[in-house]
Coordinates of C-alpha atoms and ligand atoms in Angstrom, one line a residue:
Chain D
M148 CA -34.7 -2.0 1.8
I149 CA -35.7 1.4 1.6
L150 CA -32.7 3.9 1.4
G151 CA -32.9 7.5 1.5
A152 CA -30.6 9.6 -1.0
I153 CA -29.8 13.4 -0.9
E154 CA -27.8 15.3 -3.8
A155 CA -27.2 18.6 -2.2
G156 CA -26.2 21.2 -5.0
G157 CA -25.7 24.7 -5.2
T158 CA -28.9 25.2 -7.2
K159 CA -31.2 22.5 -6.0
F160 CA -31.3 19.6 -3.3
V161 CA -32.4 16.5 -5.0
C162 CA -34.1 14.0 -2.5
G163 CA -35.4 10.6 -3.1
I164 CA -35.8 7.1 -2.0
G165 CA -34.8 3.8 -3.7
N166 CA -33.5 0.5 -3.1
E167 CA -30.2 -1.6 -2.9
N168 CA -30.4 -2.3 -6.6
G169 CA -30.0 1.3 -7.3
D170 CA -33.8 1.8 -8.4
I171 CA -35.2 5.2 -7.6
I172 CA -38.7 4.9 -6.4
E173 CA -39.6 8.5 -6.1
K174 CA -37.7 11.6 -5.9
I175 CA -38.2 15.6 -5.5
S176 CA -36.2 18.4 -5.6
F177 CA -36.1 21.6 -3.6
P178 CA -34.4 25.0 -4.6
T179 CA -31.2 25.9 -2.4
T180 CA -32.2 29.0 -0.6
T181 CA -31.1 29.3 3.0
P182 CA -29.9 26.6 5.1
E183 CA -33.0 26.9 7.3
E184 CA -35.7 27.1 4.5
T185 CA -34.0 24.2 2.5
L186 CA -33.2 21.8 5.1
K187 CA -36.6 22.2 6.6
L188 CA -38.1 20.9 3.1
V189 CA -35.5 18.2 3.1
T190 CA -36.0 16.9 6.6
D191 CA -39.8 17.1 6.3
Y192 CA -39.7 15.1 3.2
F193 CA -38.0 12.2 4.8
K194 CA -40.2 12.3 8.0
D195 CA -42.6 9.3 7.0
K196 CA -40.4 7.4 4.6
Q197 CA -39.1 4.9 6.9
I198 CA -35.8 4.7 5.3
E199 CA -33.1 2.4 6.8
A200 CA -30.2 4.9 5.9
L201 CA -29.4 7.9 4.4
G202 CA -26.6 8.8 1.7
V203 CA -25.5 12.7 1.1
G204 CA -23.7 13.6 -1.7
S205 CA -22.9 17.2 -1.2
F206 CA -21.4 20.2 -3.2
G207 CA -18.4 21.4 -1.2
P208 CA -15.7 21.9 0.1
I209 CA -16.9 19.9 3.0
D210 CA -15.2 18.5 6.0
L211 CA -14.9 14.8 5.8
N212 CA -12.5 14.1 8.8
T213 CA -14.5 12.7 11.4
E214 CA -12.4 13.4 14.0
N215 CA -12.9 17.3 13.3
S216 CA -15.5 19.4 15.3
T217 CA -16.5 20.7 11.8
Y218 CA -17.1 17.1 10.3
G219 CA -19.9 17.2 8.1
F220 CA -20.0 20.9 7.7
I221 CA -19.9 22.7 4.3
T222 CA -16.9 25.0 4.7
S223 CA -15.5 27.7 2.8
T224 CA -18.0 27.7 -0.2
P225 CA -18.7 31.0 -2.0
K226 CA -22.2 30.1 -2.0
K227 CA -24.2 32.7 0.0
H228 CA -25.7 31.3 3.4
W229 CA -23.8 28.1 3.2
K230 CA -20.6 28.8 4.3
N231 CA -19.5 27.0 7.5
V232 CA -23.3 25.1 7.5
N233 CA -23.4 22.1 9.7
L234 CA -25.2 20.2 6.8
L235 CA -25.1 16.5 8.4
G236 CA -25.7 18.0 12.2
E237 CA -28.8 19.7 10.7
L238 CA -30.1 16.1 9.1
K239 CA -29.0 14.3 12.2
K240 CA -31.3 16.5 14.4
H241 CA -34.3 15.5 12.3
I242 CA -33.5 12.3 11.0
D243 CA -32.5 9.2 13.2
V244 CA -30.8 6.7 10.6
P245 CA -27.3 6.0 9.9
M246 CA -25.9 8.5 7.4
A247 CA -23.1 8.7 5.1
F248 CA -21.8 11.8 3.9
D249 CA -19.5 12.4 0.9
T250 CA -18.5 14.7 -2.0
D251 CA -20.9 14.8 -4.8
V252 CA -18.1 13.6 -7.0
N253 CA -17.2 10.5 -4.7
A254 CA -20.8 9.6 -4.7
A255 CA -21.1 9.6 -8.4
A256 CA -18.0 7.6 -8.6
L257 CA -19.4 5.1 -6.1
G258 CA -22.9 5.1 -7.9
E259 CA -21.1 4.2 -11.3
L260 CA -19.2 1.5 -9.7
E261 CA -22.3 -0.1 -8.3
W262 CA -24.7 0.1 -11.1
G263 CA -23.1 2.0 -13.9
A264 CA -20.0 2.3 -16.1
A265 CA -17.7 0.5 -13.9
K266 CA -20.3 -2.1 -12.5
G267 CA -18.4 -5.3 -11.1
L268 CA -15.1 -3.3 -10.6
D269 CA -13.3 -2.4 -7.6
S270 CA -11.7 1.0 -8.7
C271 CA -12.9 3.9 -11.0
I272 CA -12.5 7.5 -11.6
Y273 CA -15.3 9.9 -12.0
M274 CA -14.5 13.3 -13.5
T275 CA -16.9 16.0 -14.1
V276 CA -15.9 18.9 -16.4
G277 CA -18.2 21.8 -15.9
T278 CA -18.3 25.1 -14.1
G279 CA -15.4 23.5 -12.1
I280 CA -13.5 20.1 -12.6
G281 CA -14.0 17.8 -9.9
V282 CA -13.1 14.2 -9.3
G283 CA -14.2 11.4 -7.4
A284 CA -12.3 8.0 -7.0
V285 CA -12.4 4.6 -5.7
A286 CA -9.4 2.4 -5.1
E287 CA -9.1 -1.3 -3.7
G288 CA -12.9 -0.7 -3.2
K289 CA -12.9 2.3 -1.0
L290 CA -13.7 6.1 -1.7
I291 CA -10.5 7.9 -1.5
H292 CA -10.4 10.7 1.2
G293 CA -7.1 11.2 2.6
M294 CA -5.8 14.6 4.7
L295 CA -8.3 16.7 3.7
H296 CA -10.3 15.8 0.2
P297 CA -8.3 15.3 -3.0
E298 CA -8.5 18.0 -5.3
M299 CA -7.6 16.2 -8.5
G300 CA -9.3 18.9 -10.8
H301 CA -6.2 21.3 -9.7
I302 CA -3.3 18.9 -11.0
L303 CA -0.3 20.6 -12.8
V304 CA -0.3 20.3 -16.8
K305 CA 1.9 21.5 -19.3
R306 CA 0.4 24.4 -21.3
H307 CA 0.0 23.8 -25.1
E308 CA 2.9 25.7 -27.0
N309 CA 0.1 27.7 -29.0
D310 CA -2.0 28.5 -26.3
T311 CA -1.7 32.1 -24.6
Y312 CA -4.7 31.6 -22.5
K313 CA -3.5 32.3 -18.8
G314 CA -5.8 30.5 -17.3
N315 CA -8.5 31.5 -14.7
C316 CA -7.8 29.2 -11.6
P317 CA -7.7 32.0 -8.7
F318 CA -5.0 29.9 -7.0
H319 CA -3.0 28.1 -10.1
G320 CA -3.6 29.9 -12.8
D321 CA -3.0 27.3 -15.3
C322 CA -3.7 24.2 -13.5
L323 CA -6.1 21.6 -15.2
E324 CA -9.6 23.5 -13.9
G325 CA -7.6 26.9 -14.8
M326 CA -7.2 25.7 -18.5
A327 CA -10.2 23.3 -19.2
S328 CA -13.2 24.0 -17.1
G329 CA -16.4 25.5 -18.9
P330 CA -15.5 29.1 -18.0
A331 CA -11.9 28.7 -19.0
I332 CA -13.2 27.6 -22.8
E333 CA -15.7 30.6 -22.6
N334 CA -13.0 32.9 -21.4
R335 CA -10.2 31.9 -24.0
W336 CA -12.5 31.6 -27.0
G337 CA -14.9 34.3 -26.3
Q338 CA -17.9 32.0 -26.3
K339 CA -19.5 29.4 -24.7
G340 CA -18.5 25.8 -25.4
V341 CA -22.1 25.0 -26.4
V342 CA -21.8 27.0 -29.5
L343 CA -18.3 26.2 -30.2
S344 CA -19.1 22.5 -31.2
A345 CA -17.7 23.1 -34.9
N346 CA -14.6 24.5 -34.1
P347 CA -12.2 21.4 -34.0
Q348 CA -9.2 23.6 -32.5
V349 CA -11.4 24.1 -29.2
W350 CA -11.6 20.4 -28.6
E351 CA -8.2 19.9 -29.5
L352 CA -6.7 22.0 -26.9
E353 CA -9.5 20.7 -24.5
A354 CA -8.3 17.1 -25.1
Y355 CA -4.9 18.0 -24.8
Y356 CA -5.3 19.1 -21.2
L357 CA -7.9 16.7 -20.2
A358 CA -5.7 13.9 -21.5
Q359 CA -2.8 14.8 -19.3
A360 CA -4.8 14.7 -16.1
L361 CA -6.1 11.4 -17.2
V362 CA -2.5 10.2 -17.7
N363 CA -1.5 11.1 -14.2
Y364 CA -4.7 9.7 -12.8
I365 CA -3.8 6.3 -14.3
L366 CA 0.1 6.6 -13.4
V367 CA -1.0 7.4 -9.6
L368 CA -4.2 5.2 -8.9
S369 CA -4.4 2.8 -11.9
P370 CA -8.3 2.8 -11.8
K371 CA -10.0 0.3 -13.7
K372 CA -12.7 2.6 -15.7
L373 CA -12.3 6.7 -16.1
I374 CA -15.7 8.1 -16.5
L375 CA -16.0 11.5 -17.7
G376 CA -19.1 13.7 -17.1
G377 CA -20.5 17.3 -16.8
G378 CA -21.7 20.1 -19.1
V379 CA -18.4 20.2 -21.2
M380 CA -18.4 16.3 -21.8
Q381 CA -21.8 16.8 -23.7
Q382 CA -19.2 17.6 -26.6
K383 CA -19.1 13.9 -27.6
Q384 CA -16.3 14.4 -30.2
L385 CA -13.9 14.8 -27.2
F386 CA -13.7 11.3 -26.3
P387 CA -11.6 10.1 -29.4
I388 CA -9.5 12.9 -29.3
I389 CA -8.8 12.5 -25.4
I390 CA -8.2 8.6 -26.2
E391 CA -5.6 9.6 -28.7
N392 CA -3.9 11.7 -26.4
V393 CA -3.6 9.4 -23.7
V394 CA -2.2 6.7 -25.9
T395 CA 0.4 9.1 -27.3
L396 CA 1.4 10.1 -23.9
L397 CA 1.6 6.7 -22.3
N398 CA 3.5 5.8 -25.4
G399 CA 3.0 1.9 -24.6
Y400 CA 4.3 2.2 -21.0
I401 CA 1.3 0.7 -19.8
Q402 CA 0.8 -2.9 -21.2
H403 CA -2.5 -3.6 -20.1
E404 CA -5.6 -4.6 -22.6
N405 CA -7.6 -1.6 -21.2
L406 CA -5.2 0.6 -23.1
L407 CA -3.9 -1.6 -25.7
V408 CA -7.3 -3.0 -27.0
N409 CA -10.3 -1.8 -25.1
I410 CA -9.5 1.8 -24.5
D411 CA -13.1 3.1 -26.1
N412 CA -14.5 1.2 -23.2
Y413 CA -12.1 2.2 -20.9
I414 CA -12.2 5.9 -21.2
V415 CA -16.3 6.3 -21.2
P416 CA -19.4 8.8 -20.4
P417 CA -21.2 8.1 -17.4
E418 CA -24.2 5.5 -17.5
L419 CA -26.5 6.6 -14.7
G420 CA -27.7 9.6 -16.9
D421 CA -30.2 12.0 -15.0
N422 CA -30.2 9.9 -12.0
A423 CA -26.3 10.1 -11.3
G424 CA -26.5 12.1 -8.3
L425 CA -29.3 10.5 -6.5
C426 CA -27.9 7.0 -7.3
G427 CA -24.7 8.3 -6.0
A428 CA -26.3 9.1 -2.6
L429 CA -28.2 5.9 -2.8
A430 CA -24.9 3.9 -3.1
L431 CA -23.3 5.8 -0.2
A432 CA -26.5 4.7 1.9
K433 CA -26.2 1.2 0.6
N434 CA -22.5 0.9 1.2
M435 CA -23.3 2.3 5.1
I436 CA -25.7 -0.7 5.5
S437 CA -23.2 -3.2 4.5
K438 CA -20.5 -1.4 6.8
L439 CA -22.9 -1.8 9.8
S440 CA -23.8 -5.3 8.9
Chain T
M53 CA 4.4 -14.1 16.7
I54 CA 7.1 -15.2 14.3
L55 CA 7.0 -13.7 10.8
G56 CA 9.1 -14.1 7.7
A57 CA 10.2 -11.4 5.6
I58 CA 11.8 -11.2 2.0
E59 CA 13.3 -8.3 0.5
A60 CA 13.7 -9.2 -3.2
G61 CA 16.0 -6.8 -4.9
G62 CA 18.2 -7.1 -8.3
T63 CA 21.5 -7.2 -6.5
K64 CA 20.3 -9.5 -3.4
F65 CA 17.7 -11.2 -1.6
V66 CA 17.4 -10.2 2.0
C67 CA 15.4 -12.7 4.0
G68 CA 14.7 -12.4 7.9
I69 CA 12.6 -13.2 10.7
G70 CA 10.9 -10.9 12.9
N71 CA 7.9 -9.8 15.1
E72 CA 4.6 -8.1 14.8
N73 CA 6.3 -5.0 16.2
G74 CA 8.5 -4.7 13.7
D75 CA 11.6 -6.1 15.3
I76 CA 13.9 -7.9 13.2
I77 CA 15.3 -10.8 14.9
E78 CA 17.8 -12.1 12.4
K79 CA 18.5 -11.5 8.9
I80 CA 20.7 -12.9 5.9
S81 CA 21.3 -12.0 2.3
F82 CA 21.8 -13.8 -0.7
P83 CA 23.0 -12.7 -4.1
T84 CA 20.5 -12.3 -6.9
T85 CA 22.1 -14.8 -9.4
T86 CA 19.7 -17.4 -11.3
P87 CA 16.2 -17.9 -9.8
E88 CA 17.0 -21.8 -9.2
E89 CA 20.2 -20.8 -7.1
T90 CA 18.8 -17.8 -5.1
L91 CA 15.4 -19.2 -4.6
K92 CA 16.8 -22.7 -3.2
L93 CA 18.9 -20.5 -0.8
V94 CA 15.9 -18.5 0.2
T95 CA 13.5 -21.6 0.6
D96 CA 16.2 -23.3 2.8
Y97 CA 16.6 -20.5 4.9
F98 CA 13.1 -20.5 6.1
K99 CA 12.7 -24.2 6.6
D100 CA 13.1 -24.5 10.1
K101 CA 12.2 -21.1 11.4
Q102 CA 8.2 -22.0 12.1
I103 CA 7.1 -18.5 10.7
E104 CA 3.3 -18.2 11.0
A105 CA 3.1 -16.0 7.5
L106 CA 5.7 -14.6 4.8
G107 CA 5.4 -11.0 3.4
V108 CA 7.5 -10.4 0.1
G109 CA 8.2 -7.1 -1.3
S110 CA 9.8 -7.6 -4.6
F111 CA 11.6 -5.8 -7.7
G112 CA 9.5 -5.7 -10.5
P113 CA 7.6 -5.2 -12.6
I114 CA 5.3 -7.8 -10.8
D115 CA 1.8 -9.0 -11.6
L116 CA -0.3 -8.2 -8.6
N117 CA -3.6 -9.3 -10.1
T118 CA -4.9 -12.3 -8.1
E119 CA -7.1 -13.4 -11.0
N120 CA -4.4 -13.6 -13.6
S121 CA -2.6 -16.9 -14.1
T122 CA 0.7 -15.0 -13.9
Y123 CA -0.2 -13.5 -10.4
G124 CA 3.0 -13.4 -8.5
F125 CA 5.3 -13.4 -11.4
I126 CA 8.2 -11.0 -12.0
T127 CA 7.2 -10.0 -15.6
S128 CA 8.9 -7.8 -18.2
T129 CA 12.1 -7.2 -16.1
P130 CA 15.5 -6.5 -18.1
K131 CA 17.0 -8.4 -15.2
K132 CA 18.9 -11.6 -16.7
H133 CA 17.2 -14.8 -15.6
W134 CA 14.2 -13.3 -13.8
K135 CA 12.1 -12.6 -16.8
N136 CA 8.5 -14.3 -16.3
V137 CA 9.8 -16.0 -13.3
N138 CA 6.9 -17.3 -10.7
L139 CA 8.7 -15.9 -7.6
L140 CA 5.5 -16.4 -5.6
G141 CA 4.6 -20.0 -7.0
E142 CA 8.4 -21.1 -6.1
L143 CA 8.3 -19.8 -2.6
K144 CA 5.0 -21.4 -2.1
K145 CA 6.2 -24.9 -3.4
H146 CA 8.6 -24.9 -0.5
I147 CA 6.9 -22.7 2.3
D148 CA 3.8 -23.5 3.6
V149 CA 2.3 -20.3 5.2
P150 CA 0.0 -17.6 4.1
M151 CA 2.1 -15.2 1.8
A152 CA 1.7 -11.4 1.1
F153 CA 3.3 -10.2 -2.2
D154 CA 3.5 -6.8 -3.0
T155 CA 6.2 -4.2 -4.8
D156 CA 9.0 -3.2 -2.6
V157 CA 7.9 0.4 -2.6
N158 CA 4.4 -0.8 -1.6
A159 CA 6.2 -2.7 1.1
A160 CA 8.3 0.1 2.2
A161 CA 5.2 2.5 2.4
L162 CA 3.5 -0.1 4.6
G163 CA 6.5 -0.5 6.8
E164 CA 6.7 3.1 7.4
L165 CA 3.1 3.1 8.2
E166 CA 3.1 0.6 10.7
W167 CA 6.6 1.7 12.5
G168 CA 8.2 4.6 10.9
A169 CA 7.6 8.3 9.5
A170 CA 3.7 7.6 9.1
K171 CA 2.9 5.6 12.2
G172 CA -0.5 5.9 13.4
L173 CA -1.8 7.3 10.0
D174 CA -3.7 5.7 7.6
S175 CA -2.4 6.9 4.4
C176 CA 1.3 7.8 3.1
I177 CA 3.4 7.6 0.1
Y178 CA 6.9 6.5 0.0
M179 CA 8.9 7.5 -3.0
T180 CA 12.4 6.2 -3.7
V181 CA 14.7 8.3 -6.0
G182 CA 17.6 6.3 -7.2
T183 CA 18.4 4.3 -10.4
G184 CA 14.7 4.9 -11.2
I185 CA 11.8 6.7 -9.3
G186 CA 9.5 4.2 -7.5
V187 CA 6.5 5.0 -5.3
G188 CA 4.4 3.0 -3.0
A189 CA 0.9 4.3 -1.4
V190 CA -1.4 3.5 1.3
A191 CA -4.8 5.4 1.1
E192 CA -7.9 4.7 3.6
G193 CA -5.5 2.1 5.4
K194 CA -4.9 0.0 2.2
L195 CA -2.2 -0.3 -0.3
I196 CA -3.2 0.9 -3.8
H197 CA -2.9 -1.3 -6.7
G198 CA -5.6 -0.9 -9.3
M199 CA -5.6 -2.0 -12.7
L200 CA -2.2 -3.1 -13.2
H201 CA 0.4 -1.4 -10.7
P202 CA 0.7 2.2 -10.1
E203 CA 3.5 3.8 -12.0
M204 CA 3.7 7.2 -10.3
G205 CA 7.3 7.4 -11.0
H206 CA 6.5 8.4 -14.6
I207 CA 3.9 11.3 -14.0
L208 CA 4.0 14.1 -16.2
V209 CA 6.1 17.1 -15.5
K210 CA 6.6 20.5 -16.8
R211 CA 10.3 21.1 -18.0
H212 CA 12.2 23.9 -16.4
E213 CA 12.6 26.8 -19.1
N214 CA 16.4 26.6 -18.5
D215 CA 16.6 22.8 -18.6
T216 CA 17.5 21.5 -22.2
Y217 CA 18.2 18.1 -21.0
K218 CA 15.9 15.7 -23.3
G219 CA 15.3 13.2 -20.3
N220 CA 16.2 9.7 -20.4
C221 CA 13.0 7.6 -20.0
P222 CA 12.7 5.2 -22.8
F223 CA 8.9 5.5 -22.9
H224 CA 8.5 9.2 -22.3
G225 CA 11.9 10.8 -22.3
D226 CA 10.7 13.9 -19.9
C227 CA 8.6 12.2 -17.5
L228 CA 9.5 12.5 -13.8
E229 CA 12.2 9.4 -14.0
G230 CA 13.4 10.8 -16.9
M231 CA 14.1 14.1 -15.6
A232 CA 14.9 13.6 -11.8
S233 CA 16.5 9.8 -11.4
G234 CA 19.8 9.4 -10.3
P235 CA 21.0 8.5 -14.0
A236 CA 19.1 11.5 -15.3
I237 CA 21.2 13.8 -12.9
E238 CA 24.4 12.0 -14.1
N239 CA 23.4 12.5 -17.8
R240 CA 22.5 16.1 -17.5
W241 CA 25.5 17.3 -15.6
G242 CA 28.1 14.7 -16.7
Q243 CA 28.9 13.7 -13.1
K244 CA 27.1 11.4 -10.3
G245 CA 24.9 13.3 -8.0
V246 CA 27.3 12.3 -5.1
V247 CA 29.9 14.5 -6.2
L248 CA 27.7 17.4 -7.0
S249 CA 26.6 18.4 -3.6
A250 CA 28.1 21.5 -3.6
N251 CA 26.6 22.8 -7.0
P252 CA 23.2 24.5 -5.8
Q253 CA 21.8 24.5 -9.7
V254 CA 21.7 20.7 -9.4
W255 CA 19.2 20.4 -6.5
E256 CA 17.3 23.5 -7.3
L257 CA 16.4 21.7 -10.7
E258 CA 16.1 18.2 -9.0
A259 CA 13.7 19.9 -6.3
Y260 CA 11.8 21.5 -8.9
Y261 CA 10.9 18.2 -10.9
L262 CA 10.2 16.2 -7.3
A263 CA 7.8 19.0 -6.0
Q264 CA 5.6 18.8 -9.1
A265 CA 5.2 15.2 -8.7
L266 CA 4.9 15.7 -4.8
V267 CA 2.2 18.2 -5.5
N268 CA 0.1 16.1 -8.0
Y269 CA 0.2 13.1 -5.7
I270 CA -1.1 15.5 -2.8
L271 CA -4.0 16.7 -5.0
V272 CA -4.9 13.3 -6.3
L273 CA -4.4 11.2 -3.2
S274 CA -4.1 13.7 -0.3
P275 CA -1.6 11.2 1.6
K276 CA -1.2 12.2 5.3
K277 CA 2.8 11.9 5.1
L278 CA 5.2 12.1 2.0
I279 CA 8.2 10.0 2.7
L280 CA 11.0 10.4 0.4
G281 CA 14.1 7.8 0.3
G282 CA 16.7 6.7 -2.0
G283 CA 20.2 7.3 -3.1
V284 CA 19.5 10.8 -4.6
M285 CA 17.5 11.7 -1.3
Q286 CA 20.9 11.4 0.6
Q287 CA 21.4 14.9 -0.6
K288 CA 19.4 16.4 2.5
Q289 CA 19.6 19.8 1.0
L290 CA 17.0 18.8 -1.4
F291 CA 14.4 18.8 1.6
P292 CA 14.1 22.4 2.2
I293 CA 14.0 23.3 -1.5
I294 CA 11.4 20.8 -2.5
I295 CA 9.1 22.1 0.5
E296 CA 9.6 25.4 -0.6
N297 CA 8.5 24.5 -4.3
V298 CA 5.6 22.6 -3.1
V299 CA 4.4 25.7 -1.3
T300 CA 4.7 27.8 -4.1
L301 CA 2.8 25.3 -6.7
L302 CA -0.1 24.9 -4.3
N303 CA -0.1 28.5 -3.5
G304 CA -2.3 28.1 -0.3
Y305 CA -4.9 26.1 -2.1
I306 CA -5.1 23.3 0.5
Q307 CA -5.6 24.9 3.8
H308 CA -4.4 22.2 6.0
E309 CA -1.9 22.6 9.1
N310 CA 0.5 20.0 7.3
L311 CA 1.1 22.3 4.6
L312 CA 0.6 25.5 6.3
V313 CA 2.5 25.0 9.7
N314 CA 3.9 21.5 9.6
I315 CA 5.4 21.1 6.3
D316 CA 8.9 20.3 7.7
N317 CA 7.3 17.3 9.3
Y318 CA 5.0 16.1 6.3
I319 CA 7.8 15.6 3.5
V320 CA 10.6 13.7 5.6
P321 CA 12.9 11.0 4.9
P322 CA 12.2 7.6 5.9
E323 CA 12.6 6.4 9.6
L324 CA 13.5 2.8 9.2
G325 CA 16.9 3.1 7.8
D326 CA 18.9 0.1 6.8
N327 CA 16.0 -2.3 7.7
A328 CA 13.3 -0.7 5.8
G329 CA 12.9 -3.1 2.9
L330 CA 12.9 -5.9 5.5
C331 CA 10.4 -4.1 7.7
G332 CA 8.5 -3.5 4.8
A333 CA 8.2 -7.2 4.1
L334 CA 7.6 -8.0 7.4
A335 CA 4.7 -5.3 7.7
L336 CA 3.0 -7.3 4.6
A337 CA 3.3 -10.4 6.6
K338 CA 1.4 -8.7 9.7
N339 CA -1.3 -7.3 7.2
M340 CA -1.6 -10.7 6.0
I341 CA -2.0 -12.4 9.6
S342 CA -4.8 -9.5 10.6
K343 CA -6.7 -10.1 7.4
L344 CA -6.9 -13.5 8.0
S345 CA -7.9 -13.3 11.7
Ligands
LIG599 N1 -23.1 21.1 -24.5 C1 -22.1 21.8 -23.8 N2 -21.1 22.1 -24.6 C2 -19.9 22.7 -24.1 N3 -20.0 23.1 -22.8 C3 -20.8 23.2 -22.0 C4 -22.1 22.3 -22.6 N4 -23.2 22.4 -21.5 C5 -22.4 22.9 -20.6 N5 -21.4 23.5 -20.9 C6 -20.5 24.1 -20.2 O1 -20.3 23.6 -18.9 C7 -20.5 24.4 -17.5 C8 -21.5 24.1 -16.7 O2 -21.2 22.7 -16.3 P1 -22.3 21.6 -16.0 O3 -21.6 20.4 -15.5 O4 -23.6 22.0 -16.8 O5 -22.8 22.4 -14.4 P2 -22.0 22.6 -13.0 O6 -20.6 22.2 -13.2 O7 -22.3 24.1 -12.6 O8 -22.5 21.4 -11.9 C9 -20.7 25.7 -18.3 O9 -19.3 26.5 -18.2 C10 -21.0 25.6 -19.6 O10 -20.7 26.4 -20.6
LIG600 N1 24.6 10.3 -2.2 C1 24.1 10.6 -3.2 N2 24.0 11.8 -3.7 C2 23.2 11.7 -5.1 N3 23.0 10.5 -5.6 C3 23.1 9.6 -5.4 C4 23.7 9.4 -3.6 N4 24.0 8.1 -3.7 C5 23.5 7.3 -4.5 N5 23.0 8.4 -5.6 C6 22.6 8.0 -7.1 O1 21.3 7.2 -6.8 C7 21.3 6.0 -7.8 C8 21.3 4.9 -6.9 O2 20.1 4.9 -6.4 P1 19.6 3.7 -4.9 O3 18.6 4.2 -4.2 O4 21.1 4.1 -4.1 O5 19.8 2.4 -5.6 P2 18.8 1.5 -6.5 O6 17.5 2.7 -6.8 O7 19.3 1.2 -7.6 O8 18.0 0.5 -5.2 C9 22.4 6.4 -8.5 O9 22.1 6.9 -9.9 C10 23.3 7.1 -7.9 O10 24.2 8.1 -8.8
LIG601 ZN1 -6.1 25.4 -9.6
LIG602 ZN1 8.9 7.8 -18.2

């Protein structure tokens, strides 16, 4: 089975074809310029590929409510030229196969569930800690959408008593994203995270906030795996500190082996590496085919 | 279609029969004494009722993982005689119909979704604020379970700067349940909530904590309706203060009419009244039948 996949990002659109086992057969990427230019390249690419379905994991915010007239649109993005663009509609004009459309983080969560760190499970959370903090979730085998789109990156956190940084979320100030995204680190410490590796204070504080979010995700969704990716999570020393904080915060409340004995294998990095985004989109396409058959 | 329903509580077991429209045809209740005694009365009751399926909404904690040998058990409850009781197994020994088993709060969420405040929707949250704080959730049309059982009542909250109460959760101290359950109110103010109606400070603080939890549920699950019941929510003056706090905390981040224009109709009391628990169990049975057909 040949499936198409698009990882639609603010910098580039990665397109590729693959199969139902998550193998990428070929891929290509186009810079994100104007919608006209970029989408022409994208749709031309797929013209002779004889794909059976297409999965699209997109940057956002996007409208995922199939009942809305703006379903499939990129909505209120600050990205120039891309506000209120009917991404899915444009693709459908030129490519005549079933399409699945979701957020980049939901695609990543599904990809990790199909072929990566959460393989064989029916739930997981995928969190990317980068320029923003985005989270995708699968529960009971289904991607979670709800009323609008879950925005777990903005959940409330308690500030650390020694942390005077006010937070950089334009809406909430000191929500999770406001306190723990890459730019928040840079703002607080006056240097980019990548050069702060050797300063343990930075990562203690970072883990303090990320752990609070994970604890709330565990209490609300009880996912079977928590997968943490994105630029900031390149700092691998974060994992053990996050885990320590999660254990302290839960304080034995959840008596499950994932937390009691296997926690190093419960809160983990992604497994799909460079192809994560594209594999995620492929997983969306695969899911779409199973739904149809 | 005749369906059976059991609301298994720590004080009493309410049993009844009803139909797929949520009509209760008859009901009866038995005190929760020993498992032998109580379950004998329960199974005898259903003997000649010719039900096609049975739904059970139970107090907990219960094991909902169908792969476990303790699936269907009441596990670590402090309730005398009921620790490690194979509730579902006992019922199955005597009643030979398909059975659906879930938490009391998940049943309540499903009941409200089928026939109550969330009718016609595919997601909602049901929260009860009473002796404890329990939450059930439906997302993408499915009850959420996950790894163990979600325990949303214990999510983290920021304490109010003027609140010196240490919280009464044995695990976390000042988690949501520790700060906002009925016993926490009684502990903090030295009197039961029911006699504190006229003290606005009590309800300002209560709403401050409940609103934080709702905001996190909205950001994580994005449910289409938030339904708040239980003894403490009898204080109806809580609703407008909770709503005010939710709006302040979200600060315009979620641009959805449910929050912007219809919030009085988004954060609401339950609609099923006295029969909520039994209707919830009936909804579990109905769901089970649709899954099988
Ligand atoms: N190795 C690193 N260590 C710490 N921070 C990093 C590292 N690499 C990238 N970052 C930070 O992560 C952010 C970029 O996140 P990234 O996931 O790479 O991209 P994006 O979120 O824009 O898709 C920047 O704020 C950057 O400073
Ligand atoms: N009208 C009321 N106003 C405030 N608090 C109340 C009221 N009724 C009950 N409560 C409190 O709610 C708790 C009992 O919750 P309830 O939902 O009735 O039962 P349970 O949670 O045990 O099933 C007690 O702590 C009680 O003080
Ligand atoms: Zn925010
Ligand atoms: Zn607690």
